[in-house]
Tab-separated table of C-alpha atoms in Angstrom:
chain	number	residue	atom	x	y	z
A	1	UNK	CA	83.015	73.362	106.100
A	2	UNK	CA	85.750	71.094	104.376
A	3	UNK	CA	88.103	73.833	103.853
A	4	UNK	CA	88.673	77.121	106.203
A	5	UNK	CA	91.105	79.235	104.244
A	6	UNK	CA	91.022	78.926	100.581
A	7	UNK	CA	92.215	80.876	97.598
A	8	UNK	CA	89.971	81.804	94.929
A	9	UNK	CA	91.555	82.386	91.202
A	10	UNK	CA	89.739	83.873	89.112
A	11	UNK	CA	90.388	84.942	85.107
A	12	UNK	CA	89.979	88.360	84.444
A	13	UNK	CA	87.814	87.346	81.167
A	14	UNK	CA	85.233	85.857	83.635
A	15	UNK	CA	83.955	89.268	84.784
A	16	UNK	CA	83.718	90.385	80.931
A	17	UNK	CA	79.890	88.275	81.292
A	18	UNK	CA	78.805	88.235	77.837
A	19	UNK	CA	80.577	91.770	76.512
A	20	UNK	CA	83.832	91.748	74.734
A	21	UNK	CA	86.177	93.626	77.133
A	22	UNK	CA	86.008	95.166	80.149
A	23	UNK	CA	83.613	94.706	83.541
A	24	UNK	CA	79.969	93.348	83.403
A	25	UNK	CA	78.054	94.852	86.484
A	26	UNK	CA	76.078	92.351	86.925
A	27	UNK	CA	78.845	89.148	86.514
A	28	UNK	CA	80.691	91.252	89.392
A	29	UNK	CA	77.187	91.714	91.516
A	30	UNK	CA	77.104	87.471	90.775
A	31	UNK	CA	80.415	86.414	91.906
A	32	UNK	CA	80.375	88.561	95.270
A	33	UNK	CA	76.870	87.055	96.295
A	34	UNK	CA	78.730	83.757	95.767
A	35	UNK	CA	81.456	85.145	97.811
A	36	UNK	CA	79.150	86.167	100.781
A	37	UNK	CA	77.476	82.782	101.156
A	38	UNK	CA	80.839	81.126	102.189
A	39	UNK	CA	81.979	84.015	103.825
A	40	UNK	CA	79.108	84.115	106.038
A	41	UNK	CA	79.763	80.192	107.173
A	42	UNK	CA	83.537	81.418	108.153
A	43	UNK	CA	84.918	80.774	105.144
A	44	UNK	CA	88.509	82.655	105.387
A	45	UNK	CA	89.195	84.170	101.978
A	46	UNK	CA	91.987	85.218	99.427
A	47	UNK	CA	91.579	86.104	96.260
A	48	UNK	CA	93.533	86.871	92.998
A	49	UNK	CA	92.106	88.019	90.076
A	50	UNK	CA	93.379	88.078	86.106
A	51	UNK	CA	93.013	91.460	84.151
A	52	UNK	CA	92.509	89.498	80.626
A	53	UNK	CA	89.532	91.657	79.592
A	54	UNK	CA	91.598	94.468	80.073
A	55	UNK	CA	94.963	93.845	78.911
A	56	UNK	CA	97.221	90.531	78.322
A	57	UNK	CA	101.157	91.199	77.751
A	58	UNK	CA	101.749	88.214	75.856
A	59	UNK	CA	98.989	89.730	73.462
A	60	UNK	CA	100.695	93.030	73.486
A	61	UNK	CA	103.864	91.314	73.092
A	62	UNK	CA	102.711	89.255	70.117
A	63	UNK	CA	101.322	92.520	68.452
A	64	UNK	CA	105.415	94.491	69.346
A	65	UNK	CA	105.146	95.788	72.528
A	66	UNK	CA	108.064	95.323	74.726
A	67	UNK	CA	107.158	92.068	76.815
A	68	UNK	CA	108.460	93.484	80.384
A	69	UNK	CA	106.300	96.965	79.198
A	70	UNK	CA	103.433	94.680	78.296
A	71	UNK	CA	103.550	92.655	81.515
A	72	UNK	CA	103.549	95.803	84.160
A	73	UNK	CA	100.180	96.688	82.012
A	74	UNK	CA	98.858	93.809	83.018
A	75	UNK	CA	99.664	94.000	86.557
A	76	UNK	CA	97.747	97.069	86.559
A	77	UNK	CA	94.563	95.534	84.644
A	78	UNK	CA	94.240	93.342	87.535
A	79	UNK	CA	94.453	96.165	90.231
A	80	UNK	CA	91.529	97.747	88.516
A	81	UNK	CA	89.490	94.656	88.422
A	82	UNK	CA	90.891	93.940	92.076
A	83	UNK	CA	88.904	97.139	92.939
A	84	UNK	CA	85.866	96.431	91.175
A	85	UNK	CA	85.448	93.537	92.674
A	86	UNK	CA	86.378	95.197	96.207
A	87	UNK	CA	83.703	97.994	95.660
A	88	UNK	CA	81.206	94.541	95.012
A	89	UNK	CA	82.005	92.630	97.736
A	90	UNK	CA	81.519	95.736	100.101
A	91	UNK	CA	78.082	96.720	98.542
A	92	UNK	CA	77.269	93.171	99.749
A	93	UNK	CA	78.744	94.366	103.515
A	94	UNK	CA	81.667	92.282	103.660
A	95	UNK	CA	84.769	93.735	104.644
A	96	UNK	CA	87.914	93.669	102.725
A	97	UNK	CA	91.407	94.455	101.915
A	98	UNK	CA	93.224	95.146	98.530
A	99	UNK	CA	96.905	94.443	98.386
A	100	UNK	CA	99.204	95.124	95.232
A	101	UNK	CA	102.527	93.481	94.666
A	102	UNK	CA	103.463	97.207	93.388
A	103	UNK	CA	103.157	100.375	95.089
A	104	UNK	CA	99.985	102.116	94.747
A	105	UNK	CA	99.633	103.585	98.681
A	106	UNK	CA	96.674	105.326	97.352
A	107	UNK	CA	94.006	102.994	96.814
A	108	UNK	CA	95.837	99.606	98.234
A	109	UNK	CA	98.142	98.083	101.132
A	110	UNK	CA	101.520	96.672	99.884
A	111	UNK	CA	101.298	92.663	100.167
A	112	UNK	CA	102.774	92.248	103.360
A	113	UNK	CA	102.525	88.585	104.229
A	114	UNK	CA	102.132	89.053	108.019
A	115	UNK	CA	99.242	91.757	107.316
A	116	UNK	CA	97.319	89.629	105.276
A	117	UNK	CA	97.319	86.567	107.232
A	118	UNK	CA	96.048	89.101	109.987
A	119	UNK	CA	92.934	90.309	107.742
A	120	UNK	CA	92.168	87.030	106.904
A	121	UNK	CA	92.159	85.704	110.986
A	122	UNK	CA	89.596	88.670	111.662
A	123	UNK	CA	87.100	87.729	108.672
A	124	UNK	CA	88.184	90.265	105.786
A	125	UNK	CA	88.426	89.160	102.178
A	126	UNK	CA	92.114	89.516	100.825
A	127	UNK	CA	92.382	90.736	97.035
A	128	UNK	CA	95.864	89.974	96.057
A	129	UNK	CA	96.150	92.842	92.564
A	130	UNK	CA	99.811	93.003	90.447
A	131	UNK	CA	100.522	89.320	90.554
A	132	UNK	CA	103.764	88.351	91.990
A	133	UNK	CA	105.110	91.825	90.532
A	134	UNK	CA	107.357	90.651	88.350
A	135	UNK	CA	107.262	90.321	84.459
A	136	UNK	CA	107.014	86.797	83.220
A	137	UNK	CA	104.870	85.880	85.971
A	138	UNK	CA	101.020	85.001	85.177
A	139	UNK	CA	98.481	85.598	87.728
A	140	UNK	CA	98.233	81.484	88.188
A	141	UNK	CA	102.033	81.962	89.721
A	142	UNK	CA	100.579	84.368	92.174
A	143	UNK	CA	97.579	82.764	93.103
A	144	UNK	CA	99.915	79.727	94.166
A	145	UNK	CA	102.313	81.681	95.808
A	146	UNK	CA	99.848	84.118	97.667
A	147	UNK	CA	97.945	80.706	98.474
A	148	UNK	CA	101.416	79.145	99.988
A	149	UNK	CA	102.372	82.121	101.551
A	150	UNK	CA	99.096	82.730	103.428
A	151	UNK	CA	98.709	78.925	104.208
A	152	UNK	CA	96.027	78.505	102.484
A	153	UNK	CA	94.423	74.585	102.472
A	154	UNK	CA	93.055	74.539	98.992
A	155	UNK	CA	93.377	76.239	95.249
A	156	UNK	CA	89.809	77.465	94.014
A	157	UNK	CA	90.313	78.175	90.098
A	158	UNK	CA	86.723	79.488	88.943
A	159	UNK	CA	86.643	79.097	85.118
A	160	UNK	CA	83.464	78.898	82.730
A	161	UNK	CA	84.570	74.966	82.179
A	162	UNK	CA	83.085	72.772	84.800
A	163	UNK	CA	86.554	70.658	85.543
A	164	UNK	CA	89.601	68.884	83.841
A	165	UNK	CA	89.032	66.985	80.611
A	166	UNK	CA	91.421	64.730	78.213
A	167	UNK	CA	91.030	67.456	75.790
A	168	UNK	CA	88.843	70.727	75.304
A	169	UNK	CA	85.504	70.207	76.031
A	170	UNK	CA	84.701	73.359	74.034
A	171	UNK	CA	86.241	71.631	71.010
A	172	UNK	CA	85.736	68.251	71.294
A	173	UNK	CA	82.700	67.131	72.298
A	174	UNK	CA	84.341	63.127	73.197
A	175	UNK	CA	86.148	64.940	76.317
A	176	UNK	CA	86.368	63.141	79.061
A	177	UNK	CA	86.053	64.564	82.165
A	178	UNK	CA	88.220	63.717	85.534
A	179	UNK	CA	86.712	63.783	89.500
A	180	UNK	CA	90.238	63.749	90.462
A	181	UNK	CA	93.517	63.458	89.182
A	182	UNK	CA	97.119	63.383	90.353
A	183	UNK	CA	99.729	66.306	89.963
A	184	UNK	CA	101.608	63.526	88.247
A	185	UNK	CA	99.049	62.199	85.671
A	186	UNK	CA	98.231	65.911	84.438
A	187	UNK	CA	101.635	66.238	83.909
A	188	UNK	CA	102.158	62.625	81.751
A	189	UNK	CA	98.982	63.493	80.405
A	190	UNK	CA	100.037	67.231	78.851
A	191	UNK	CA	96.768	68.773	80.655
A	192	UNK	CA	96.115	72.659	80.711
A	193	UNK	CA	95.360	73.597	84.209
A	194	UNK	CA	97.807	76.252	85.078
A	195	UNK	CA	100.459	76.988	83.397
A	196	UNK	CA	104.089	75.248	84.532
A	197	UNK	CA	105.369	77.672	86.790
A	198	UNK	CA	102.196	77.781	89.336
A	199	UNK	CA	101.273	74.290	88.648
A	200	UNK	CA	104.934	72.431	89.808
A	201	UNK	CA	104.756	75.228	92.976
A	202	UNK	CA	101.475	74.178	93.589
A	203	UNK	CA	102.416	70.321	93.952
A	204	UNK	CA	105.985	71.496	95.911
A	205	UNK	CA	103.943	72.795	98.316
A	206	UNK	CA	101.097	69.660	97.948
A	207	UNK	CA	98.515	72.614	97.665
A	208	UNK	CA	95.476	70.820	95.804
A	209	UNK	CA	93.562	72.429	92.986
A	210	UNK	CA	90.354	72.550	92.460
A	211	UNK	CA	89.268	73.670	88.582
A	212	UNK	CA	85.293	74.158	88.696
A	213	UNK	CA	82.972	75.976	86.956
A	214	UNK	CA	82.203	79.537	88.312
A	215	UNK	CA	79.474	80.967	86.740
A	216	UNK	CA	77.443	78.049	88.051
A	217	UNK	CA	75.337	79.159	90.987
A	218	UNK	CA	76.252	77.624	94.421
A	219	UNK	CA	79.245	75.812	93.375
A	220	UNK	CA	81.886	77.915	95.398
A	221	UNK	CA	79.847	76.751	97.938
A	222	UNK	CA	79.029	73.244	97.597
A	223	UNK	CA	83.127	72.968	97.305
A	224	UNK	CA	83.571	74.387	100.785
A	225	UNK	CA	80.945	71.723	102.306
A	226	UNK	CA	82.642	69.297	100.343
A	227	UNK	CA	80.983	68.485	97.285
A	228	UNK	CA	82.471	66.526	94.552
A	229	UNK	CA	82.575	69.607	92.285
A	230	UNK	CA	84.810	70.030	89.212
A	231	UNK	CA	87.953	68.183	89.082
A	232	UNK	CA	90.335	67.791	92.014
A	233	UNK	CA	94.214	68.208	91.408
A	234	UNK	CA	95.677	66.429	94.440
A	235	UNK	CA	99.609	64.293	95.101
């Protein structure tokens, strides 16, 4: 396998499937057979999760809500999809460990750096909930910093777009698509891959990116053999 440790971002909207809000069953049952296949080659795995199709602070922000108010909901949103996606993974028999950048002793560990890196080295998946913990943080910030922090040798962002393009692909049907691409060029070239925050930690740290499509059966693990999947974000 081309990568041993990886961390897998995922949005929170991805697990919606084709309903408007909330948890599809059967998206969930879909990512954590994907899940198994590299587990079960000794893939070590990390994951952190959006809670989008549950709540967004900006959102709530834009509509009033205090932004700080509107940001700890979120942090919560992706606990609960944290757990789904726990209680999926183990119905699959893989073993696992949730831990929340808040408090909450009774369903999850705190994040404890040491701890983690632990689970990981004896073949549990990691589910990093709460992002970094903080307010003004999106869950792209703590999927880099969980993926520094726990050494990780690659970025995994599962979206439904298959890769970076010049320009939406969704809107414009003239994108271009990239194989690779420099921290650098994205950059000069204004492209939406993360936001700012995770994206210049990300290429502090020379932690590559890899933006691929998801919901595309056996992709997660043609990346770990080391396919050319999706686009790769490398110095």
């Amino acid at each position: 396998m081309k990568y041993k440790r990886i961390l897998l971002k995922l949005s929170g909207e991805a697990l919606m499937g084709d309903r408007q809000y909330g948890i599809d069953p059967q998206r969930l049952a879909e990512y954590a057979d994907e899940i198994k296949e590299i587990h079960d080659r000794g893939v070590e795995i990390a994951i952190v999760i959006g809670g989008g199709n549950i709540f967004r602070g900006v959102a709530g922000a834009s509509n009033g809500m205090d932004r700080v108010q509107g940001d700890y909901m979120g942090m919560l949103a992706t606990v609960i999809n944290g757990m789904a996606l726990q209680g999926a993974l183990e119905d699959k028999g893989m073993l696992t460990r949730l831990q929340t950048a808040l408090k909450i002793e009774a369903i999850a560990e705190p994040y404890i750096k040491r701890r983690a890196v632990r689970h990981l080295e004896k073949g549990r998946i990691v589910i990093f909930g709460a992002g970094t913990g903080n307010p003004y943080f999106t869950t792209d910030t703590a999927a880099v910093l969980r993926g520094v922090e726990v050494h990780a040798d690659v970025i995994l962002k599962g979206t439904r777009v298959d890769g970076v393009y010049t320009s939406d692909p969704e809107k414009n049907a003239d994108a271009v698509k990239f194989d690779t691409i420099s921290f650098e060029d994205v950059l000069k070239k204004g492209l939406n891959v993360m936001d700012t925050t995770a994206f210049t930690l990300s290429q502090e740290n020379a932690l590559p990116i890899v933006v691929f499509d998801m919901n595309k059966k056996g992709n997660l693990l043609k990346i770990c053999e080391g396919e050319n999947i999706g686009t790769v974000v490398n110095v």
